[in-house]
Short mmCIF file of C-alpha atoms in Angstrom, two decimals:
data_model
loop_
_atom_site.label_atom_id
_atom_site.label_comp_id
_atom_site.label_asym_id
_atom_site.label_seq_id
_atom_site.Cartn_x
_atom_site.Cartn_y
_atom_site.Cartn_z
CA UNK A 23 0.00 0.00 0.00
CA UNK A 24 1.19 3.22 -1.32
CA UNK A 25 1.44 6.41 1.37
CA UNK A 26 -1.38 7.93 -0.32
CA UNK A 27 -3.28 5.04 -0.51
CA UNK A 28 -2.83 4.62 3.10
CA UNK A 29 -3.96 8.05 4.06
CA UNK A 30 -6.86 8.50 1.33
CA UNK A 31 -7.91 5.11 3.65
CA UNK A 32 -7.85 6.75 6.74
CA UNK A 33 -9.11 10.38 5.63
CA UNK A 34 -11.93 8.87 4.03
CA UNK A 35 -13.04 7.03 7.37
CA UNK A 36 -13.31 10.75 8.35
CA UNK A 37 -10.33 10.74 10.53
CA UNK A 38 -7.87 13.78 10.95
CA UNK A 39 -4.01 12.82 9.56
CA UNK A 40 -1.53 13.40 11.68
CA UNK A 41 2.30 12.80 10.61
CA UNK A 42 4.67 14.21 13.42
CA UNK A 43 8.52 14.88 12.17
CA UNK A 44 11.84 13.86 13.69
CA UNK A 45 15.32 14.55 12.82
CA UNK A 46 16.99 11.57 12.15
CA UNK A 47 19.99 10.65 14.01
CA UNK A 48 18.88 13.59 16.66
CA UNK A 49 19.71 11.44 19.84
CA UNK A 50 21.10 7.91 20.47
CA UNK A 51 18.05 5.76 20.00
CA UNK A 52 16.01 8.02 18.05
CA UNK A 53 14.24 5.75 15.99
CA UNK A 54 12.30 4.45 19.90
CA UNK A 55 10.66 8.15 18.83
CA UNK A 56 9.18 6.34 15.89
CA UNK A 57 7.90 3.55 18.02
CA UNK A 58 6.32 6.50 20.28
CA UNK A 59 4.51 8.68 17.17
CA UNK A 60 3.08 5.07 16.17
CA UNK A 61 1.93 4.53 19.78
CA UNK A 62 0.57 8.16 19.76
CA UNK A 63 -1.59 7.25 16.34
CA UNK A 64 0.27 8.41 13.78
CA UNK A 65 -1.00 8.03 10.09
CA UNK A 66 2.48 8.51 8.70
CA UNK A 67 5.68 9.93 9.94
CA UNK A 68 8.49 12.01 8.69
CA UNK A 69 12.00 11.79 9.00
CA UNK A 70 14.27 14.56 8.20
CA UNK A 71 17.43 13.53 6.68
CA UNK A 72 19.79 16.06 8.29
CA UNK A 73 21.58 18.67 6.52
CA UNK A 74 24.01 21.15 6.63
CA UNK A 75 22.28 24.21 4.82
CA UNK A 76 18.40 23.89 5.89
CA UNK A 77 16.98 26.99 3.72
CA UNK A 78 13.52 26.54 5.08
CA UNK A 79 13.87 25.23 8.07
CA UNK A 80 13.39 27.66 11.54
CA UNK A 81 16.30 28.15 14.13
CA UNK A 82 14.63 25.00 16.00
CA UNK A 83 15.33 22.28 12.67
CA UNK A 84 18.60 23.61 12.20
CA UNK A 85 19.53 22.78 15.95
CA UNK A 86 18.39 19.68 15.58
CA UNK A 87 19.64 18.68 12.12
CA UNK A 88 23.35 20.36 13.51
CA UNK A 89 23.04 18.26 16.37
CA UNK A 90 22.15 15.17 14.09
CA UNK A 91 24.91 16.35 11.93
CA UNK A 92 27.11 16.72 15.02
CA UNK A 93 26.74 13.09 16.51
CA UNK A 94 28.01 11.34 12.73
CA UNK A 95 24.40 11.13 11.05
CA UNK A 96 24.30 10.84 7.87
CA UNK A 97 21.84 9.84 5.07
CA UNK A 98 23.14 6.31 4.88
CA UNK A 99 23.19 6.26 8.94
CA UNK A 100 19.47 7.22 9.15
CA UNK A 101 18.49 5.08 6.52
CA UNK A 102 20.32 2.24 7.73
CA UNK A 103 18.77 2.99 11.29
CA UNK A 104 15.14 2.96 9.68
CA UNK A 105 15.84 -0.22 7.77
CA UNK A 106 15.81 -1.81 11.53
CA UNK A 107 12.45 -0.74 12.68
CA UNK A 108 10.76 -0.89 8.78
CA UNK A 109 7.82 -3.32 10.91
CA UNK A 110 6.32 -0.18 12.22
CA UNK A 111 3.22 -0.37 10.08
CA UNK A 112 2.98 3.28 9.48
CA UNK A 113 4.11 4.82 6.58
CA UNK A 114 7.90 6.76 6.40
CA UNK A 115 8.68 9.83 4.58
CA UNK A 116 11.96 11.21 4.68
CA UNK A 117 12.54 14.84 4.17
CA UNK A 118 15.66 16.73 2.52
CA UNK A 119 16.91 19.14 0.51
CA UNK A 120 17.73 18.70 -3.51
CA UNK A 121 21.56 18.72 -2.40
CA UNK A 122 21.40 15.47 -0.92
CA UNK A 123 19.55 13.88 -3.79
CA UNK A 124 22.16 14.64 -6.43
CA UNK A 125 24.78 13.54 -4.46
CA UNK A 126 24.27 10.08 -5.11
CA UNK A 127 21.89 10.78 -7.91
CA UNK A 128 18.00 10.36 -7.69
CA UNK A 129 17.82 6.87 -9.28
CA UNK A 130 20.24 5.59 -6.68
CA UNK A 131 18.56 8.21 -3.72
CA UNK A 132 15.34 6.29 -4.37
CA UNK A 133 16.58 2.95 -4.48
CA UNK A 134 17.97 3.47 -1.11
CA UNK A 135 14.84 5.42 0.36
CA UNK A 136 13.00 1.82 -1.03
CA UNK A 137 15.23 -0.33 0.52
CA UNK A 138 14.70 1.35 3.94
CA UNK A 139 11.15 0.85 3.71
CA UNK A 140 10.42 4.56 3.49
CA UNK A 141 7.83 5.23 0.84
CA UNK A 142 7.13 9.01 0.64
CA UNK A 143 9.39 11.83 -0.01
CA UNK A 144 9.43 15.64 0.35
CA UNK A 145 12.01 17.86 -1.28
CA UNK A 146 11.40 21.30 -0.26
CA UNK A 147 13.63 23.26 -2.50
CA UNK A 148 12.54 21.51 -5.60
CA UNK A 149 10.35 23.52 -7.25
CA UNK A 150 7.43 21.83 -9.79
CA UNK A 151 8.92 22.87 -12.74
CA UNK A 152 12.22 21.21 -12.22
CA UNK A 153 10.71 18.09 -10.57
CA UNK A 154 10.51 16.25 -13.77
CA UNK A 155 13.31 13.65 -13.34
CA UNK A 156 12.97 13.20 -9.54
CA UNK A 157 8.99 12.68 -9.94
CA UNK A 158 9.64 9.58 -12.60
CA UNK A 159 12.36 8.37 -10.95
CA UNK A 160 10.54 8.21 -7.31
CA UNK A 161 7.18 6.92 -8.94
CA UNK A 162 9.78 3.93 -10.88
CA UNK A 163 11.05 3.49 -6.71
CA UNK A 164 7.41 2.75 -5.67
CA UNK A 165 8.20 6.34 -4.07
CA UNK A 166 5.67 8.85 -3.40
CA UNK A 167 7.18 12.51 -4.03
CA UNK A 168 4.86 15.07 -2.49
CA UNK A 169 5.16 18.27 -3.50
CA UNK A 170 4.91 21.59 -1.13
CA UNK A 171 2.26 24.36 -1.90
CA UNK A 172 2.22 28.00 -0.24
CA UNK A 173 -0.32 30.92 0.01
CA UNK A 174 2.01 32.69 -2.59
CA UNK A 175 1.54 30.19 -5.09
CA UNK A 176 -0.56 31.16 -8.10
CA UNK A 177 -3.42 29.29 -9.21
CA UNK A 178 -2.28 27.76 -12.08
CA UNK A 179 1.13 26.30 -10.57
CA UNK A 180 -1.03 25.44 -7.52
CA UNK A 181 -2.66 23.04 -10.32
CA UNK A 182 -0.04 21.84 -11.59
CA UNK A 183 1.52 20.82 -8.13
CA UNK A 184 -2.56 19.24 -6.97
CA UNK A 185 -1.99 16.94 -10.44
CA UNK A 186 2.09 16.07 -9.54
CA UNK A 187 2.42 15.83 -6.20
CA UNK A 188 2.03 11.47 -4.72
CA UNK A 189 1.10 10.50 -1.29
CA UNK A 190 -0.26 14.42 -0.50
CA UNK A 191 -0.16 17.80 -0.86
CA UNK A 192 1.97 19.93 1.52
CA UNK A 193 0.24 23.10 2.41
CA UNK A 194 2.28 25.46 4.05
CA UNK A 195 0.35 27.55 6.34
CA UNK A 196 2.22 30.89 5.97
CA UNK A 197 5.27 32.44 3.97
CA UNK A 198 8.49 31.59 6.39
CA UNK A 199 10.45 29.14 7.90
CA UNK A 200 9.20 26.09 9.94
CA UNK A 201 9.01 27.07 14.08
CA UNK A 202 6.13 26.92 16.95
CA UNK A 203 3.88 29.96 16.18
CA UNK A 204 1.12 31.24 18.71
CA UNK A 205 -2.02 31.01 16.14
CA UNK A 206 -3.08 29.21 13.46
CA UNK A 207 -1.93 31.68 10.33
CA UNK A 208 -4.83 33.14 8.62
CA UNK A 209 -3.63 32.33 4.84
CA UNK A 210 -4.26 28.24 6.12
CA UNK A 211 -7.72 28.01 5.33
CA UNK A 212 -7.60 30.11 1.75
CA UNK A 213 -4.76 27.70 0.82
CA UNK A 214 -6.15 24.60 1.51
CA UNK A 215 -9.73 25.54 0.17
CA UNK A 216 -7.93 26.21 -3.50
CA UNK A 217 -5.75 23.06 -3.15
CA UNK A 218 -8.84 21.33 -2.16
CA UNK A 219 -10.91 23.15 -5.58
CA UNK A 220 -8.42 20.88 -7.70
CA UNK A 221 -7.51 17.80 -6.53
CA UNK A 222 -8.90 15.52 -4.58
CA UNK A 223 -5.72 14.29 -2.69
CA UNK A 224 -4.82 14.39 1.12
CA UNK A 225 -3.97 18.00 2.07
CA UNK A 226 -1.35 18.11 4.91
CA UNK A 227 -0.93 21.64 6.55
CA UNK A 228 2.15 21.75 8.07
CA UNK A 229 4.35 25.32 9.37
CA UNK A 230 3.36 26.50 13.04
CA UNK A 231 1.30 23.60 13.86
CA UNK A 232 2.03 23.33 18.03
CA UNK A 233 -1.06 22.55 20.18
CA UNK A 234 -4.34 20.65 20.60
CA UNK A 235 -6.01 23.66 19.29
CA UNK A 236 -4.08 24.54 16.47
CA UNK A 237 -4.34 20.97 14.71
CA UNK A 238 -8.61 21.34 15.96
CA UNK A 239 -8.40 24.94 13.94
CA UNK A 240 -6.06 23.44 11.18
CA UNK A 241 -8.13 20.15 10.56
CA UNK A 242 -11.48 22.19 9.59
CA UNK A 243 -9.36 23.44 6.24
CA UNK A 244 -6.76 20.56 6.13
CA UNK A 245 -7.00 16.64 6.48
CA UNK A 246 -4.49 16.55 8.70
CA UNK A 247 -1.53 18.15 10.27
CA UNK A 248 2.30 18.12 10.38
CA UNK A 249 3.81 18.91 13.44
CA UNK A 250 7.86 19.23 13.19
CA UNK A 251 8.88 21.74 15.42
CA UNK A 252 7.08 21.46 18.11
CA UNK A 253 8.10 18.46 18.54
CA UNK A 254 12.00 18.73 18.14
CA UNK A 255 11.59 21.75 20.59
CA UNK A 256 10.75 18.88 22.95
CA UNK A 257 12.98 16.37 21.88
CA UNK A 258 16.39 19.09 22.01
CA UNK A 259 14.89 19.94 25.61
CA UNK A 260 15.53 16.38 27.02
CA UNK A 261 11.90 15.02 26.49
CA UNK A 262 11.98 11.09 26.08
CA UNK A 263 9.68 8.81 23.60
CA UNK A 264 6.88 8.80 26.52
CA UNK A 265 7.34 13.19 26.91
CA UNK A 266 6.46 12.69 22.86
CA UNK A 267 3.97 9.83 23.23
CA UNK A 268 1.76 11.91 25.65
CA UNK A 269 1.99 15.13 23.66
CA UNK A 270 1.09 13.56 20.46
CA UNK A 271 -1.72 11.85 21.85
CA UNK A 272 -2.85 14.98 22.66
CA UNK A 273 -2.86 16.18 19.41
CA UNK A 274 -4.69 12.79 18.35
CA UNK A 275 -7.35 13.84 20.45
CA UNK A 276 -7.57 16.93 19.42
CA UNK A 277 -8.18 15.95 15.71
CA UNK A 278 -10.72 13.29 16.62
CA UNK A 279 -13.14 15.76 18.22
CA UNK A 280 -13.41 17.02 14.36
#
């Protein structure tokens, strides 16, 4: 089962997605925080492939992927790491930037991402119209390649992205980097209401998503939520997989009472 088939499954039950993020290679035993999102009731989880240069990532990401980068991880690390808990049963999707792709090249990127047993991928830097190689080559890989739409994006390259993008599209809620924000940003619910006016694919909202009642507000426009910094705030703080387990569940909640 593909990662959109999985969470066309579960959205059409009338549940609310929820995919939490981690850095991989944060902490030793970081992959016993994939175990915990799972507990939590995750519908799919992503896993940031650390990097040295994270354009769109707030000061929170970057401290984690430094301290990732800091510790030896690497993108065959992580991968080999979430080769050893691939029995999860929810789906992976790793996140990078373009840089790391063409390093080994995509055909060989995607082989590897398949051999892991991650299925979904997100490149945030790669913009639609330069996503032609990476989005046969992933879709070859069994690979779904979702693609990231903002409130800034015009309607006919929002289109074009609906009609591209595998697995789901990534609305981000607001022009900026990723980081906990105090509301819900107002441009969420126009976005997602013209994603949702072309396609009928999962919308994700992701980008400031950090309590209970944010991911309540955010699953009105959205089918579910990403929640990234938030929870690396936690995880950089000390918090364990039971600190995460608790405040995802609490998120879980929160989306069921939709």
């Amino acid at each position: 089962m593909t990662v959109e088939d999985r969470l066309r499954a579960r959205r059409d039950t009338g549940r609310g997605l929820l995919m939490p993020y981690v850095t991989g290679g944060v902490a030793p035993g970081w992959t016993r925080y994939l175990e915990a999102f799972t507990a939590a009731g995750a519908d799919a989880i992503e896993v940031g492939l650390p990097f040295s240069d994270p354009t769109l990532d707030g000061v929170t990401i970057q401290r984690a992927s430094e301290a990732a980068l800091a510790r030896g991880a690497s993108t065959r690390r992580v991968l080999a790491d979430l080769a050893e808990v691939a029995g999860l049963g929810v789906p992976l999707v790793a996140s990078t930037y373009y840089n790391l792709v063409l390093h080994d090249g995509p055909e060989a990127f995607c082989a590897a991402l398949r051999r892991a047993g991650v299925g979904g991928l997100i490149v945030p830097d790669l913009p639609v119209h330069e996503a032609d190689e990476l989005t046969g080559v992933a879709a070859a890989a069994g690979i779904d390649l979702a693609l990231l739409a903002s409130p800034a994006t015009p309607d006919p390259r929002l289109a074009e992205i609906a009609r591209r993008s595998r697995g789901f599209v990534y609305a981000v809620s607001l022009m900026g980097t990723t980081g906990e924000r105090a509301g819900l940003a107002a441009s969420a619910g126009e976005l997602t209401a013209r994603i949702r006016s072309v396609s009928d694919r999962p919308v994700l909202l992701g980008f400031g998503i950090s309590t209970p009642d944010q991911a309540r507000e955010a699953r009105r426009h959205a089918d579910g939520v990403v929640v990234g910094a938030a929870v690396m705030r936690r995880v950089l703080d000390g918090a364990g997989p039971d600190d995460l387990l608790a405040f995802l569940a609490a998120l879980r909640r929160a989306l069921d009472q939709e």
